[in-house]
mmCIF file of C-alpha atoms in Angstrom:
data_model
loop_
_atom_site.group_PDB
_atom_site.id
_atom_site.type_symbol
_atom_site.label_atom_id
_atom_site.label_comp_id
_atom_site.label_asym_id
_atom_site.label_seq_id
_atom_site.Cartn_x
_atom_site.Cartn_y
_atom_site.Cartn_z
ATOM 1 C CA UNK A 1 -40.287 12.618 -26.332
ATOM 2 C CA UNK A 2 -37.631 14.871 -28.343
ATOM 3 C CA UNK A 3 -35.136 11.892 -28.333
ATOM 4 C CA UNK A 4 -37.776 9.683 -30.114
ATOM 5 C CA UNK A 5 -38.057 12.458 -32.645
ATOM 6 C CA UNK A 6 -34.476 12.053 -33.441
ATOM 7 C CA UNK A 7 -34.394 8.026 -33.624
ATOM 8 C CA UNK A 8 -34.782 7.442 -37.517
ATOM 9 C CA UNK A 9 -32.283 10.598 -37.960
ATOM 10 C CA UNK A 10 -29.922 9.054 -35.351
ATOM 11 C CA UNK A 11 -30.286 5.674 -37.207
ATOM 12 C CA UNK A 12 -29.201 6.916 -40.616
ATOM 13 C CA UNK A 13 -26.557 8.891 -39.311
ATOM 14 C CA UNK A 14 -24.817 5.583 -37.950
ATOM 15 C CA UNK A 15 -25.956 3.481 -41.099
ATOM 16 C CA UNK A 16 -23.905 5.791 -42.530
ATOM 17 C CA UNK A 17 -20.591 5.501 -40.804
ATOM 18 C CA UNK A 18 -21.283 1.384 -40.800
ATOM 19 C CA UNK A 19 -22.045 0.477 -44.152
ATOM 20 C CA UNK A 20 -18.872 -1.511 -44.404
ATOM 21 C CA UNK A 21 -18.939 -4.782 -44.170
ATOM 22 C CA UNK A 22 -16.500 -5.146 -40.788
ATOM 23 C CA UNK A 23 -18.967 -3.162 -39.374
ATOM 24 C CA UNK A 24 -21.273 -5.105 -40.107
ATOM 25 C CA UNK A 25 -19.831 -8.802 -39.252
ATOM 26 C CA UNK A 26 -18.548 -6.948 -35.900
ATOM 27 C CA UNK A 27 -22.414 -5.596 -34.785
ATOM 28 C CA UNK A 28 -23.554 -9.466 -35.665
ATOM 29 C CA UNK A 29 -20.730 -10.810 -32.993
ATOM 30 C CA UNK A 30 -21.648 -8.260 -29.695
ATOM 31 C CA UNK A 31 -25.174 -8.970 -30.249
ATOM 32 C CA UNK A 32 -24.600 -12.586 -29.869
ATOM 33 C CA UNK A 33 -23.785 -11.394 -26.168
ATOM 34 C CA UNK A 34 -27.203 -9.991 -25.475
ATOM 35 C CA UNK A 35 -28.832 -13.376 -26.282
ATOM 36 C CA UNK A 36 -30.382 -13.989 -22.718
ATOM 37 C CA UNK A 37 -29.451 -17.980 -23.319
ATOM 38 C CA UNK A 38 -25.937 -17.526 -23.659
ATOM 39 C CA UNK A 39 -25.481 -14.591 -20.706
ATOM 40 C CA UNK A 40 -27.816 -17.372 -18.438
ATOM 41 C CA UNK A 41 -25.490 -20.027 -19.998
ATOM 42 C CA UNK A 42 -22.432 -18.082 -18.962
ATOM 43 C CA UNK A 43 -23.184 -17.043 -15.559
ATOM 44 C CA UNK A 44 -24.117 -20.583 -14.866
ATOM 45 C CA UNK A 45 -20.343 -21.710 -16.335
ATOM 46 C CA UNK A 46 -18.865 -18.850 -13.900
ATOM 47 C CA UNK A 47 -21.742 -20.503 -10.472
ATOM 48 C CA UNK A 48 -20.945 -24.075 -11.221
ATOM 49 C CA UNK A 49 -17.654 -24.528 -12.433
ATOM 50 C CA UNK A 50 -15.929 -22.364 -9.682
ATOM 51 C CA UNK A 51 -15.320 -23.354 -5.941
ATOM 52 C CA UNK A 52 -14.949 -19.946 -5.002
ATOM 53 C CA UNK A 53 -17.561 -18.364 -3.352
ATOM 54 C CA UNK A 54 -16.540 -14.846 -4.514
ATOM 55 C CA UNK A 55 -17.734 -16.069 -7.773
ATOM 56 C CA UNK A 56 -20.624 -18.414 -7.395
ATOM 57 C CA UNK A 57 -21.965 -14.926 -5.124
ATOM 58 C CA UNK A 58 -21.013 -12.696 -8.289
ATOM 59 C CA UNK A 59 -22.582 -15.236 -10.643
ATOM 60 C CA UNK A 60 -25.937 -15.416 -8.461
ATOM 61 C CA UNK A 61 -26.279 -11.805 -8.205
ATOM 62 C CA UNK A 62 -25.835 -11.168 -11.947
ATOM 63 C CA UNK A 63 -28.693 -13.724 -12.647
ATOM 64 C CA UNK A 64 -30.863 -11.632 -10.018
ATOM 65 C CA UNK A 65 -30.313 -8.570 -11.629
ATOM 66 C CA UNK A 66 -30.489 -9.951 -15.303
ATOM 67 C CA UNK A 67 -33.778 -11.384 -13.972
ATOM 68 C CA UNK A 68 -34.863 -7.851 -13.026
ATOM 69 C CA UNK A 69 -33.801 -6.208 -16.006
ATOM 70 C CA UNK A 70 -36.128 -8.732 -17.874
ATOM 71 C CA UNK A 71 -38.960 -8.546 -16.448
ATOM 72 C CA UNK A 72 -39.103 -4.706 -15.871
ATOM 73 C CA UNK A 73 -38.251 -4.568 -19.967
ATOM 74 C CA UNK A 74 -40.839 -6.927 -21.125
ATOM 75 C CA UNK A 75 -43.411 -4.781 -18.812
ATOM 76 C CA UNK A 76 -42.566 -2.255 -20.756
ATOM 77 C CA UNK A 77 -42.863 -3.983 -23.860
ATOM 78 C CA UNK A 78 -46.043 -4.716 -23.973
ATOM 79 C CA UNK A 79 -47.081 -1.819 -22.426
ATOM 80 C CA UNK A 80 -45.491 0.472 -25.039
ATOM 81 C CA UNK A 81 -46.053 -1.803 -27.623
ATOM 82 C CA UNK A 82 -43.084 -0.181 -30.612
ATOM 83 C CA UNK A 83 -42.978 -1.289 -33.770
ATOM 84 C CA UNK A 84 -39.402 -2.139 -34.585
ATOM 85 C CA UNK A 85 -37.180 -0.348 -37.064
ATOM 86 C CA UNK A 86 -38.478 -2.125 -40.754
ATOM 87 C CA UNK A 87 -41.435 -2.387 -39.871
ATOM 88 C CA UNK A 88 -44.516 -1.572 -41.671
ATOM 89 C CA UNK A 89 -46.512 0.727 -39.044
ATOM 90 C CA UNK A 90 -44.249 3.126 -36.710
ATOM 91 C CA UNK A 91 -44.646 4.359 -33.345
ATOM 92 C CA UNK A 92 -46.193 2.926 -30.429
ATOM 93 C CA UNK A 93 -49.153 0.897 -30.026
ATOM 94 C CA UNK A 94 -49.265 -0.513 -26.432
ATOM 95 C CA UNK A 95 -50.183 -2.903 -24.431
ATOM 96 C CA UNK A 96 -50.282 -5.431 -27.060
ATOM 97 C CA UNK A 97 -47.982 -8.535 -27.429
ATOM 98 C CA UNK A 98 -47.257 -7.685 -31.351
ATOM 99 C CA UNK A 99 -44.814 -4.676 -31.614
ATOM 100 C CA UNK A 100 -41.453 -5.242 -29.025
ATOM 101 C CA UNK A 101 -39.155 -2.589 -30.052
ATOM 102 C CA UNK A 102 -38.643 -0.422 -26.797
ATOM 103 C CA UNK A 103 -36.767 -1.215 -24.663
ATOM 104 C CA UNK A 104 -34.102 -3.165 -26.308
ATOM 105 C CA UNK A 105 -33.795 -6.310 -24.361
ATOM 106 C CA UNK A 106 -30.582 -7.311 -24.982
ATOM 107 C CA UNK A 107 -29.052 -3.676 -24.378
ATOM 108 C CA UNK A 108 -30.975 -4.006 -20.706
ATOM 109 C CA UNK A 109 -29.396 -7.241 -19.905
ATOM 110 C CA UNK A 110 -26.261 -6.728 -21.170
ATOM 111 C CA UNK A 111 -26.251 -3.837 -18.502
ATOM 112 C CA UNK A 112 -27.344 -5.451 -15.668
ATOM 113 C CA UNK A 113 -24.725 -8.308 -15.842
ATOM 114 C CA UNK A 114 -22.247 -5.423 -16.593
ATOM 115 C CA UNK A 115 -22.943 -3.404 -13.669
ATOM 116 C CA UNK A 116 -22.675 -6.160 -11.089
ATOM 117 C CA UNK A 117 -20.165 -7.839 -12.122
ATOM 118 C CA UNK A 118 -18.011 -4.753 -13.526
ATOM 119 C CA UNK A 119 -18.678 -3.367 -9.636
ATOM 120 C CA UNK A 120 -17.779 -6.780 -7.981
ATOM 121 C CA UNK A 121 -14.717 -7.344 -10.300
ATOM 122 C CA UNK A 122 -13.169 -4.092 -10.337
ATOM 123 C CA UNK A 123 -13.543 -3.982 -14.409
ATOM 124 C CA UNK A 124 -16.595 -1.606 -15.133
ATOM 125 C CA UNK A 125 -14.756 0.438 -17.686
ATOM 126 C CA UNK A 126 -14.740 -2.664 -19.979
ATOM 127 C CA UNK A 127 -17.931 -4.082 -18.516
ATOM 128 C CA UNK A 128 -19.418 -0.942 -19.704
ATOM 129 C CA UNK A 129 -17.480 -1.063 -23.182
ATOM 130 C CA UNK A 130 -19.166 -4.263 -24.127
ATOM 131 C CA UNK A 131 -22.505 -3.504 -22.747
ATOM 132 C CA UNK A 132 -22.631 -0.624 -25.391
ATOM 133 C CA UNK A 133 -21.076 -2.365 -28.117
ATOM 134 C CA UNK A 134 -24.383 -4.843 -28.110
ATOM 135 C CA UNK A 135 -26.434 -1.870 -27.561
ATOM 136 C CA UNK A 136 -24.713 -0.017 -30.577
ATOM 137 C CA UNK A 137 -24.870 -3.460 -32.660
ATOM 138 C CA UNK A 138 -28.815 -3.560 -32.348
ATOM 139 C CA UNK A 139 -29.130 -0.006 -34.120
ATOM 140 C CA UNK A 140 -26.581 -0.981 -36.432
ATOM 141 C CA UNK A 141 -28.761 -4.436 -37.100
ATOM 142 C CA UNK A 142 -31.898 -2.233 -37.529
ATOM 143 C CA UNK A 143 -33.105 -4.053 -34.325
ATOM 144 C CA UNK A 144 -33.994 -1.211 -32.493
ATOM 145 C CA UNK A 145 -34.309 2.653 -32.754
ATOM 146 C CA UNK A 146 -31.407 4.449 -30.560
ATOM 147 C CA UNK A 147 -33.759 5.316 -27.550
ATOM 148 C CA UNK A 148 -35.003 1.871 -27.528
ATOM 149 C CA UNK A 149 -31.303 1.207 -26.483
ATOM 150 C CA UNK A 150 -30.636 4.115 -24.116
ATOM 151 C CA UNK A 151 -33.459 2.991 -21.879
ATOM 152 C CA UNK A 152 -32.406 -0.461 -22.090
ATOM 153 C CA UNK A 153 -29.261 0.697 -20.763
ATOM 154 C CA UNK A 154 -30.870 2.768 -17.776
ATOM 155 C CA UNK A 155 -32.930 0.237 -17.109
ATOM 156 C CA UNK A 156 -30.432 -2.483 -17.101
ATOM 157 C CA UNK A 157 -27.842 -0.663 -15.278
ATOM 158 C CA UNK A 158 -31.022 0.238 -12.526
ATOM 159 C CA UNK A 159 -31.416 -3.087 -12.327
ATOM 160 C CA UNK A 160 -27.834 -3.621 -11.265
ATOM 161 C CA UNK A 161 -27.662 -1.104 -9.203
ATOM 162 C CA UNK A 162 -30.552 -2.256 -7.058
ATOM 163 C CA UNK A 163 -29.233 -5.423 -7.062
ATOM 164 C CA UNK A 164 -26.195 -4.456 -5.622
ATOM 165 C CA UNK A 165 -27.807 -2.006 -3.320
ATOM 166 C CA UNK A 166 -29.880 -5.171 -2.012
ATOM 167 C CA UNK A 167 -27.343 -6.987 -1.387
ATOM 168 C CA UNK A 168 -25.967 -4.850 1.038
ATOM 169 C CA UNK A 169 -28.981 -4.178 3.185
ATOM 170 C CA UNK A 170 -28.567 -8.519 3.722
ATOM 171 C CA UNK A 171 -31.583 -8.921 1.017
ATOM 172 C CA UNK A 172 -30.874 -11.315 -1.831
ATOM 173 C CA UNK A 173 -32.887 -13.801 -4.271
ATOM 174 C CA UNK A 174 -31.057 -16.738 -5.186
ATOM 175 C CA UNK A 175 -31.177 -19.563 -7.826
ATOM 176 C CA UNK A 176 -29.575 -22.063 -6.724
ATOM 177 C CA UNK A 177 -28.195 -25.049 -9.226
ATOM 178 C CA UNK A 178 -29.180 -28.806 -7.465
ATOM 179 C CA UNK A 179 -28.041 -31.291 -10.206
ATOM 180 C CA UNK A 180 -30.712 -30.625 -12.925
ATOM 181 C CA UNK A 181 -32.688 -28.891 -10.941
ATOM 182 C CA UNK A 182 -33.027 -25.198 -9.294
ATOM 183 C CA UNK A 183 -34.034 -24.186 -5.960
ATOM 184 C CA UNK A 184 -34.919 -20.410 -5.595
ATOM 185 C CA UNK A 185 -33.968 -18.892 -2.097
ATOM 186 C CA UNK A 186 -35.138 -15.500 -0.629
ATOM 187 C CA UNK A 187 -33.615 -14.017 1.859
ATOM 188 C CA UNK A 188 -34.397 -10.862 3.634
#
């Protein structure tokens, strides 16, 4: 509750050290990579266009635990019901369908994807890097308030996490490419 407080004060402060224009042109590029059709688009590049089981594994668990981080956001979505940054009313009005500010859903994604496959390829540091520059880009875009990121973040990297965690304990949900068509396999 004190951090959402602090949101429109947090927001100005980094208005004001992006009001340049590379700034600006740079937040528009890394939220391009929380657009849920080009991180599905890209895991399904890395599942079908590699022979290599290592990565068609990687690719599969990354969709499961974009998947979760999806779903859990939206839930909270429309349960919380934000207004966004810019908009007429402020605050939350949940469960409704109309206000979608917290959680950012591109921050959440972005963090599931990066915590699987940052863990599986060795390469969280960077993983983690570009996960917050699309968080940080949706504050900077006046997409979101800064909490509405942080707890796409937790959430996301939760989802990972669990994901991962699944795995291990011989549990996983699969989609499964068949020509045009997907097969979804759960195993347990």
């Amino acid at each position: 509750p004190v951090f959402f407080l602090q949101d429109e004060k947090i927001m100005e402060e980094i208005s004001s050290l992006t009001e340049d224009n590379f700034s600006k042109e740079g937040a528009k590029i890394f939220n391009i990579f929380g657009d849920g059709g080009l991180q599905i688009g890209a895991l399904a590049i890395l599942y079908m266009h590699s022979s290599n089981t290592y990565h068609k594994k990687s690719a599969c668990l990354a969709f499961n635990s974009w998947i979760k981080a999806a779903s859990y956001t939206w839930i909270l979505k429309v349960l919380t019901g934000r207004a966004r940054p810019g908009e007429e009313k402020r605050g939350f009005f949940g469960p409704t369908l109309r206000y979608n500010s917290f959680p950012s859903g591109h921050t959440s994604t972005a963090f599931a994807i990066a915590t699987v496959l940052g863990k599986r390829y060795k390469a969280e540091k960077i993983a983690y890097i570009l996960a917050t520059f699309v968080g940080v880009s949706r504050i900077i875009l006046r997409k979101h308030y800064p909490s509405d990121v942080l707890a796409g973040a937790i959430i996301g990297y939760l989802a990972g996490k669990q994901t991962l965690d699944n795995d291990r304990q011989s549990f996983s949900v699969s989609l499964i490419p068949n020509g045009w068509k997907f097969s979804l396999k759960i195993r347990w």
